CSV table of C-alpha atoms and ligand atoms in Angstrom, one decimal:
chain,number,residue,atom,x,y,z
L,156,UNK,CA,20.7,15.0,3.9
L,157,UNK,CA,19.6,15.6,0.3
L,158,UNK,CA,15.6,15.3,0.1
L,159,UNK,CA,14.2,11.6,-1.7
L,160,UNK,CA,11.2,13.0,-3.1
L,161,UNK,CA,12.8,15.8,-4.4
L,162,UNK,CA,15.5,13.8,-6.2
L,163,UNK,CA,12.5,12.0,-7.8
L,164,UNK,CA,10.4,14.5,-8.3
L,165,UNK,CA,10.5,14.4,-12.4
L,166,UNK,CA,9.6,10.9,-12.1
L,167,UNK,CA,6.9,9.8,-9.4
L,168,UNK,CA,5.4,10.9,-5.6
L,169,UNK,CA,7.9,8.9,-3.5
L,170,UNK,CA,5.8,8.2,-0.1
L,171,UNK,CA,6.0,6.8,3.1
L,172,UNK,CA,3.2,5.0,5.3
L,173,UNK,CA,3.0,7.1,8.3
L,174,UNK,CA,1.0,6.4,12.2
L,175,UNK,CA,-0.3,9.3,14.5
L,176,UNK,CA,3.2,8.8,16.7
L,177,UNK,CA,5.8,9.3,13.6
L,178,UNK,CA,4.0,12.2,12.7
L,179,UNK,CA,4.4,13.7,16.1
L,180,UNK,CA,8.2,12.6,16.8
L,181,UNK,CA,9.4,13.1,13.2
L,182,UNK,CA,7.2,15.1,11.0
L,183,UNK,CA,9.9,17.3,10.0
L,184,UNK,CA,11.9,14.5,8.8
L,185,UNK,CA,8.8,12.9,7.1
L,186,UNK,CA,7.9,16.3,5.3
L,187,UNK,CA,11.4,16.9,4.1
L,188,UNK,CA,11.6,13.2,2.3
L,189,UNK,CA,8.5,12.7,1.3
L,190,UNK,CA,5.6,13.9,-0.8
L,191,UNK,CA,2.8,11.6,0.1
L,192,UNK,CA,1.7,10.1,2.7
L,193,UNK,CA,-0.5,7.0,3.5
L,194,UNK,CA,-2.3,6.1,6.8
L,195,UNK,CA,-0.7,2.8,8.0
L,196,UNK,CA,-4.2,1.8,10.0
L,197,UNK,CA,-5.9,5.0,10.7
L,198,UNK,CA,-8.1,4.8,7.2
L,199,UNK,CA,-9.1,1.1,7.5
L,200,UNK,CA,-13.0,-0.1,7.9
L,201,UNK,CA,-12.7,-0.9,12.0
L,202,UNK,CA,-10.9,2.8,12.3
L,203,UNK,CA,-13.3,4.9,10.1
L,204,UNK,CA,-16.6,3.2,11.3
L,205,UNK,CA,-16.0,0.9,14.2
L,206,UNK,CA,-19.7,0.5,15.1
L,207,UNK,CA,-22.3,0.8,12.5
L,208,UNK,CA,-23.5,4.4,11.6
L,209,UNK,CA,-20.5,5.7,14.0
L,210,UNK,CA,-17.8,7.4,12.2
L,211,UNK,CA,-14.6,8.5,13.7
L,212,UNK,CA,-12.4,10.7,11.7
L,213,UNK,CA,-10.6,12.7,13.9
L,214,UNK,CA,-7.6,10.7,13.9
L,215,UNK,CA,-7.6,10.7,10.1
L,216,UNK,CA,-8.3,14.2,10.3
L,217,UNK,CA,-5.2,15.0,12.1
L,218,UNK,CA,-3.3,12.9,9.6
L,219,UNK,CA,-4.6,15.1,6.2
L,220,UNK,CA,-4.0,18.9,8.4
L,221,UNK,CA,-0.3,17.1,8.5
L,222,UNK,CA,-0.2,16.3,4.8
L,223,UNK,CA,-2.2,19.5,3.6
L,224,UNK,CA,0.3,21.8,6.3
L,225,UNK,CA,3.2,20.7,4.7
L,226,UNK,CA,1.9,20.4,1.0
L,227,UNK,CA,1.8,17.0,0.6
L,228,UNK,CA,-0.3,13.7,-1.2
L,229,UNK,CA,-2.8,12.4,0.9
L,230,UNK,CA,-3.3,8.4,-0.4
L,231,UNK,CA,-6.5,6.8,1.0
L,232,UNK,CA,-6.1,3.2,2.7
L,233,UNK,CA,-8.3,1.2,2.4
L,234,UNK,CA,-12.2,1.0,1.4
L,235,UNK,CA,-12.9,-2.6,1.0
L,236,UNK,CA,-10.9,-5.5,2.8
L,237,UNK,CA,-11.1,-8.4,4.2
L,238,UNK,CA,-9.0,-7.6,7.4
L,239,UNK,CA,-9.4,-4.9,9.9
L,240,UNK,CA,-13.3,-4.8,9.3
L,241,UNK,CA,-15.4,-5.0,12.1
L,242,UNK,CA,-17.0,-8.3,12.5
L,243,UNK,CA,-20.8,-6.3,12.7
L,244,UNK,CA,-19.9,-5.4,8.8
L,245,UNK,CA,-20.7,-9.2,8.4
L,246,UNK,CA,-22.8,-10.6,11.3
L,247,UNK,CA,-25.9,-9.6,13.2
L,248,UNK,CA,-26.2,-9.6,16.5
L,249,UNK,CA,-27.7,-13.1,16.8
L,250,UNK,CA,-25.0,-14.7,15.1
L,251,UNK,CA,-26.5,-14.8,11.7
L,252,UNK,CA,-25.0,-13.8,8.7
L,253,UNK,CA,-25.7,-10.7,6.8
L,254,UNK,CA,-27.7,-11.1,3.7
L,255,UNK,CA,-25.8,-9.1,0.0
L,256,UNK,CA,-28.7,-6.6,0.0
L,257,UNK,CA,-27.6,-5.3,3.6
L,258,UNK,CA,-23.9,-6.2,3.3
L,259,UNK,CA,-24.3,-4.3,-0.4
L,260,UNK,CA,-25.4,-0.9,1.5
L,261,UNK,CA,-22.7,-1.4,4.1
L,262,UNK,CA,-20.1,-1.3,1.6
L,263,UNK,CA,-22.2,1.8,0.1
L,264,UNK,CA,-22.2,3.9,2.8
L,265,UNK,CA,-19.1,3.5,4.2
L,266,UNK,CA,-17.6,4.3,1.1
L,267,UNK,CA,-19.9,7.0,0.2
L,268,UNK,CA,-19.7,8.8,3.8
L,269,UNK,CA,-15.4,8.2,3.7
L,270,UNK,CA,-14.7,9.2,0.2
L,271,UNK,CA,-17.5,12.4,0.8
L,272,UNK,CA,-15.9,13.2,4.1
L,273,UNK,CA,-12.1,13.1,2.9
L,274,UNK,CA,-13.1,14.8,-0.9
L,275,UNK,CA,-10.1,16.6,-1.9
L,276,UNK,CA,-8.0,15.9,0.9
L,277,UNK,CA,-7.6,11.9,-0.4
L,278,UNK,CA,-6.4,12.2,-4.4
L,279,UNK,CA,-6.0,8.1,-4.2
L,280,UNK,CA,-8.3,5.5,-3.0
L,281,UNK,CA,-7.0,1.7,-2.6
L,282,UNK,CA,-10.8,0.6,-3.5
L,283,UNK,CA,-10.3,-2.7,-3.1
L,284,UNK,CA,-7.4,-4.5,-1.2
L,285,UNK,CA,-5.9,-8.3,-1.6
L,286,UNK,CA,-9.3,-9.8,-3.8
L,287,UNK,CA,-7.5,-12.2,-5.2
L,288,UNK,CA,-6.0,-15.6,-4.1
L,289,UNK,CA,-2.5,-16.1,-3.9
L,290,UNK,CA,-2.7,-20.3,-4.4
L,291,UNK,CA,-5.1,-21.9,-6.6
L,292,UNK,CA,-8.6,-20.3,-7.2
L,293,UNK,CA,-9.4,-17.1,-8.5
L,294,UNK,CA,-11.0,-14.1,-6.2
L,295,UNK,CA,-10.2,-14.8,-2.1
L,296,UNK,CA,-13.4,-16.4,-0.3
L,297,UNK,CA,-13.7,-13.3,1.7
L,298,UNK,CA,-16.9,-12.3,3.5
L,299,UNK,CA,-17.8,-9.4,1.1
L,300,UNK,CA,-17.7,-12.5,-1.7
L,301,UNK,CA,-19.4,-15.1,0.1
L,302,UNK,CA,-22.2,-12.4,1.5
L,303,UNK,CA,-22.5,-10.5,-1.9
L,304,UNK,CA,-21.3,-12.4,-4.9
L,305,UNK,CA,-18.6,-11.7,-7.3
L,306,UNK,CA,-20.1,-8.1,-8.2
L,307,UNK,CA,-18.7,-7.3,-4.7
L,308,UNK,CA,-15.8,-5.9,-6.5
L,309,UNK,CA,-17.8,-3.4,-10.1
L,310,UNK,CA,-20.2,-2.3,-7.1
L,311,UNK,CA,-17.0,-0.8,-4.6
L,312,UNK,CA,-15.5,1.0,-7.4
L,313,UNK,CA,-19.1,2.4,-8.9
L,314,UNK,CA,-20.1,3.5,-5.3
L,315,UNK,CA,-16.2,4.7,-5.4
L,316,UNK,CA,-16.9,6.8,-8.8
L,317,UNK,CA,-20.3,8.1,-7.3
L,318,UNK,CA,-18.9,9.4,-3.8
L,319,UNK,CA,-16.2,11.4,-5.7
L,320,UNK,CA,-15.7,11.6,-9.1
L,321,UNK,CA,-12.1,13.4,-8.9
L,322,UNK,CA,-10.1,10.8,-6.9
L,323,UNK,CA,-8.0,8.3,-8.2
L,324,UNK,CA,-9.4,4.9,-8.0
L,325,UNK,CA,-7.0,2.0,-6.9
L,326,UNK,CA,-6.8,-2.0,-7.0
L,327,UNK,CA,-4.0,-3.1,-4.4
L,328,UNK,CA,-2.7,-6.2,-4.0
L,329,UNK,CA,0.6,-7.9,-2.5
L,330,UNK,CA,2.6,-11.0,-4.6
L,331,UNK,CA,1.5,-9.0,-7.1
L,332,UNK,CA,4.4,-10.0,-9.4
L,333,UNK,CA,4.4,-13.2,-9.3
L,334,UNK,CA,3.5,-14.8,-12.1
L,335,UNK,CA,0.2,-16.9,-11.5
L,336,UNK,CA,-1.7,-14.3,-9.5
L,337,UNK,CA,0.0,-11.0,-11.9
L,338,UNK,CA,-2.4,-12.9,-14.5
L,339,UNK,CA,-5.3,-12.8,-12.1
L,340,UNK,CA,-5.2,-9.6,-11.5
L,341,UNK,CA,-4.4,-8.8,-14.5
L,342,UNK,CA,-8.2,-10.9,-15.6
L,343,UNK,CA,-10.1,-9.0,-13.2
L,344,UNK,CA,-8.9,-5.7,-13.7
L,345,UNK,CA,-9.6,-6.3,-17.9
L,346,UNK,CA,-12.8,-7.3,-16.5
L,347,UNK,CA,-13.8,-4.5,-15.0
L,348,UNK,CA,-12.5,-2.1,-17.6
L,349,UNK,CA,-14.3,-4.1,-20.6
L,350,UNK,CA,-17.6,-3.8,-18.2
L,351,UNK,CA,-17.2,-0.5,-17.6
L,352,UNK,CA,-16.4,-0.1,-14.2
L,353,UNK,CA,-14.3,2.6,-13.1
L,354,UNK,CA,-10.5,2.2,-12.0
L,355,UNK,CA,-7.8,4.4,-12.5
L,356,UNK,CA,-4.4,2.0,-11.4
L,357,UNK,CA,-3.3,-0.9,-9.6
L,358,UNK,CA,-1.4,-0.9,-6.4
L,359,UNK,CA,1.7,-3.1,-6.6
L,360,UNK,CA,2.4,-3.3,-2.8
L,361,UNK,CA,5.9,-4.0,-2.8
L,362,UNK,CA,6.6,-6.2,0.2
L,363,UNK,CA,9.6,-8.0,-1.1
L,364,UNK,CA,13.0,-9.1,0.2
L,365,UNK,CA,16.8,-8.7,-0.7
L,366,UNK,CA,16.2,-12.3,-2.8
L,367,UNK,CA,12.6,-11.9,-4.1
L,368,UNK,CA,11.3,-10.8,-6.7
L,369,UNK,CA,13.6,-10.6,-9.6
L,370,UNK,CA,14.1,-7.8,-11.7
L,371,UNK,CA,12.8,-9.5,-14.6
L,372,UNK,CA,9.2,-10.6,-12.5
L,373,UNK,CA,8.8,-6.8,-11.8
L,374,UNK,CA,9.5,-6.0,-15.3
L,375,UNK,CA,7.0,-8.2,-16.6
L,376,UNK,CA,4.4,-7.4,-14.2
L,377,UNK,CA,4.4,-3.6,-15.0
L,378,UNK,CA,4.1,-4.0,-18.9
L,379,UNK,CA,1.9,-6.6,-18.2
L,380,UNK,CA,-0.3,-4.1,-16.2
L,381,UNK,CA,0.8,-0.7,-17.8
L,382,UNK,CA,-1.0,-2.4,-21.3
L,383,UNK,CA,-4.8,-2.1,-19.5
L,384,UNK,CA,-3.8,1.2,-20.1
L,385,UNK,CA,-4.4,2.4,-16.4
L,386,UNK,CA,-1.6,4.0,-13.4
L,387,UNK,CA,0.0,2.0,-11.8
L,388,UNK,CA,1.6,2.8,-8.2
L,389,UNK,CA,4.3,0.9,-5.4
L,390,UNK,CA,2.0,1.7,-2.4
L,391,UNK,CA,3.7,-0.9,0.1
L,392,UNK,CA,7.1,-0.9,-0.4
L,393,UNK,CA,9.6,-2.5,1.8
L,394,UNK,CA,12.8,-4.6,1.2
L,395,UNK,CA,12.5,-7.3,3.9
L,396,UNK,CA,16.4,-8.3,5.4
L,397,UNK,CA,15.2,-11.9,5.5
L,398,UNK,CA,13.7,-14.6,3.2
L,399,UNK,CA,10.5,-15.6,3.2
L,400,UNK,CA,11.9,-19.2,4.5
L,401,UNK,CA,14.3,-18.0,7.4
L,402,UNK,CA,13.3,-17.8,11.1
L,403,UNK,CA,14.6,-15.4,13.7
L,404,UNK,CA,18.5,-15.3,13.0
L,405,UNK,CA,18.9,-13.0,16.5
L,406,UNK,CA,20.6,-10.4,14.4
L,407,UNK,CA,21.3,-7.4,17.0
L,408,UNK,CA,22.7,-5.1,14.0
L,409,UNK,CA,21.7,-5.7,10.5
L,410,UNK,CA,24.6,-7.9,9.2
L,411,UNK,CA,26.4,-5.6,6.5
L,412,UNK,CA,26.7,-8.3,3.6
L,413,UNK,CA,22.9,-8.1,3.5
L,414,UNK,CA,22.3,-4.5,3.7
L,415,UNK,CA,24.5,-4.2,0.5
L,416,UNK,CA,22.3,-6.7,-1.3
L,417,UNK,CA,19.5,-4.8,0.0
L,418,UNK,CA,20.6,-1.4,-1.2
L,419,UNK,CA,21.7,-3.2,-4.7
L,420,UNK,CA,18.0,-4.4,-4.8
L,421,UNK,CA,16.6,-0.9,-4.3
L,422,UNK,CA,19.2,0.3,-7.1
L,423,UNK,CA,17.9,-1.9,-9.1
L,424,UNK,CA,14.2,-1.5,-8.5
L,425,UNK,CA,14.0,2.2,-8.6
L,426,UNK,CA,16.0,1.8,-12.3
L,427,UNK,CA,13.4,0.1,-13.1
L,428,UNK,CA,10.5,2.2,-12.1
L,429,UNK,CA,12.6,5.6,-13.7
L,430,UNK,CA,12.5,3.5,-16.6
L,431,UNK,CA,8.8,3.6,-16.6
L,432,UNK,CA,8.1,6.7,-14.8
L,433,UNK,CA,5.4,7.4,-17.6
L,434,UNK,CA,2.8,4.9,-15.9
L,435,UNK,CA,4.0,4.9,-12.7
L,436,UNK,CA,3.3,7.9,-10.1
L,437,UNK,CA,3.9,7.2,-7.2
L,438,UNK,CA,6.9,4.8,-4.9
L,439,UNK,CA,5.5,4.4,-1.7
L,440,UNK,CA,7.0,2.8,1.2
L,441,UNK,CA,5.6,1.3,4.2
L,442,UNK,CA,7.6,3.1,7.1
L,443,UNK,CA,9.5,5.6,7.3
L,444,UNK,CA,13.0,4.7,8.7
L,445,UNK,CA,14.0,1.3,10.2
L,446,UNK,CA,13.1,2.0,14.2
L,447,UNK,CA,9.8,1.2,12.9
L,448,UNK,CA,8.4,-1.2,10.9
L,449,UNK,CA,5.4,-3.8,11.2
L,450,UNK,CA,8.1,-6.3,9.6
L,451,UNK,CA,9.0,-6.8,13.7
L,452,UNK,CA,6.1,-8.3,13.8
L,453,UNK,CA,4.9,-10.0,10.7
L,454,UNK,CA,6.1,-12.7,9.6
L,455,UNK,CA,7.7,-13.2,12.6
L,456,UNK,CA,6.8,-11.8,15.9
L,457,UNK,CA,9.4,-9.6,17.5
L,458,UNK,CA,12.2,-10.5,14.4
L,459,UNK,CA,14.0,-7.2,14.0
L,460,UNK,CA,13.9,-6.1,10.5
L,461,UNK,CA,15.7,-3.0,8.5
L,462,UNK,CA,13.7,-2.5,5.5
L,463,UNK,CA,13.8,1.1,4.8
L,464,UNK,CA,16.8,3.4,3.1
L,465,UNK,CA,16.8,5.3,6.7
L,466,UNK,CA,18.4,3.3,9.7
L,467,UNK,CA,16.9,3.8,13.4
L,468,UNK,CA,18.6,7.1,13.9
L,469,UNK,CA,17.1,8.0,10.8
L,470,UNK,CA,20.4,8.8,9.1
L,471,UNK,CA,20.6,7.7,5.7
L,472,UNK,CA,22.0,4.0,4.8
L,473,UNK,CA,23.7,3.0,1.7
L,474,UNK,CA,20.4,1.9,-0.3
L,475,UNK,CA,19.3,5.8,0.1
L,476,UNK,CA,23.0,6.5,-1.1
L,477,UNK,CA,22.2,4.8,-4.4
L,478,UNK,CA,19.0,6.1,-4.6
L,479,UNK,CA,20.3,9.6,-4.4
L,480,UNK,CA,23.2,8.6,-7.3
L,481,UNK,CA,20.5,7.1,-9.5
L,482,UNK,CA,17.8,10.2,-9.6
L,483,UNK,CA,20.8,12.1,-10.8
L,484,UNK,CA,21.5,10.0,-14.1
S,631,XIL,C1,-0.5,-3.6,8.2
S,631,XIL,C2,0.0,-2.6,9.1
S,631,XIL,O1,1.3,-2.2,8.7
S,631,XIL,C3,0.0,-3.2,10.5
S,631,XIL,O2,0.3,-2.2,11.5
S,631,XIL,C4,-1.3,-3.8,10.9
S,631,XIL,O3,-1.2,-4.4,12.1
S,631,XIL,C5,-1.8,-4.8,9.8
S,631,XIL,O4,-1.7,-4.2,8.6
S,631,XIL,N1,-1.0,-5.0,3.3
S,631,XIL,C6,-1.8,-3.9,3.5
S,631,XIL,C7,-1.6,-3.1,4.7
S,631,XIL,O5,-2.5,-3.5,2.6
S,631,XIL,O6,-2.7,-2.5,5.1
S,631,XIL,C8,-1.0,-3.9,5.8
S,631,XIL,O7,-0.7,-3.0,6.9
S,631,XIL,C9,0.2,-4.7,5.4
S,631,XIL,C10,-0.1,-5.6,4.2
């Protein structure tokens, strides 16, 4: 089977989210297809630093000897979230809640001791994940807003800047093509730029499905972005065999009318990010083949899903077909 990275390799890094366990059972497969790599859990706050002042990066470590063995992108996920941070980042002992100047050197050091520790090895930071709301309001009532105030967000990426000035500096958010949040993010990144903060792209995660988004909402989004003048990345992509309405449907196989539409959709998609291969520089996906994906659990708990252009035997389906067709026009 022809190599996907290398059939993009004049356009972008094409990646794929990887755990501890793929790397062990398939890490030839994973260094033949891709280029990059990104940590599915292993860089998050409650891995990294799961008791204050305790850092634990040997897992991590093991993950960037893979990607540096086998000469590949190392991206860095994630610095500041609202999930998958330990709940002492935000509350004391007694119960109380941590004051901004406390929670502000939190956020300091663990940035500054996890961008200094992975320096070179990491060429991509998600910063920031998910800050803004997908209904109405404007940035998500997370606890970094409610303990430190909207400057939360020019204080991650200056810390960001001041731990390692080389790295690329990410905002990363999901429904990030749809229209009323695009123009959110859209406002907050401007913001930052006309204030001077430091970022470097925006992180359009990608978790879509064979009838969402349209071609047309993903167009838009990436002008719409691409004009702050700034990179712009896929770092989360998966095409979900299920709308966002439908329960469990107990398929046992993926039914084959939808894994056309799904391979159409990634046809269509990857056109689409040739077309703009000039501010986008890197295609991402979150898995590697379809034996695993956390789509089995999320929306729905224990609904098999197929999302990837690999099936579960890691042979390649039709959407890696097209794929292949497409890098060579
Ligand atoms: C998910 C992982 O895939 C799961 O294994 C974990 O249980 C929860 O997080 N947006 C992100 C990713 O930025 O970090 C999330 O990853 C998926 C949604």
């Amino acid at each position: 089977m022809e190599s996907l990275y290398k059939a993009f390799e004049k356009d972008f890094y094409i990646g794929a989210s990887v755990t501890p366990e793929l790397i062990q059972t398939q890490g030839d497969f994973i260094a033949k297809q891709f280029k990059s790599i990104t940590a599915e859990n292993q860089m998050k706050f409650e891995a990294l630093q799961p008791k204050r002042g305790q850092f634990e990066f040997e897992v991590a470590d093991q993950m960037v000897d893979f990607a540096r063995t086998h000469g590949m992108k190392m991206r860095g996920h994630t610095l500041v979230w609202h999930q998958q941070t330990p709940k002492w980042v935000f509350t004391k002992a007694n119960g109380a809640c941590v004051g901004r100047e406390e929670l502000l050197e939190t956020m300091k050091t663990h940035i500054t001791q996890v961008m200094t520790h992975f320096k070179q090895a990491v060429y991509c930071w998600d910063v920031l994940n998910e800050a803004i709301c997908d209904g109405p309001g404007y940035l998500r009532p997370s606890q970094w807003l409610k303990g430190i105030g909207e400057d939360y967000i020019d204080k991650a990426f200056c810390y960001a800047r001041e731990a390692d000035e080389k790295a690329l500096l990410f905002y990363n958010d999901y429904n990030a093509v749809t229209p009323e949040k695009r123009d959110k993010i859209y406002q907050m990144v401007k913001g930052l730029i006309e204030r001077g903060v430091p970022i470097d792209g925006i992180g359009i995660q990608g978790h879509w499905n064979i009838n969402w988004p349209s071609y047309e909402q993903v167009k838009v989004a990436i002008e719409q972005y691409a004009s702050l003048g700034l990179k712009l990345q896929i770092t989360e992509l998966d095409l979900s065999l299920y709308d966002g309405e439908e329960g469990d449907l107990g398929f046992k196989v993926p039914p084959e009318e939808r894994l056309e539409k799904q391979a159409q959709c990634y046809e269509r998609f990857f056109k689409l990010f040739k077309a703009y291969k000039e501010v986008i520089t890197g295609v991402t996906f979150w898995g590697v083949a379809d034996d695993y994906t956390w789509l089995d659990y999320f929306p729905v708990r224990y609904r098999k899903n197929w999302p990837f252009v690999f099936d579960q035997q890691y042979q390649a389906k039709l959407a890696y077909e097209k794929l292949i067709n497409l890098s060579k026009n």
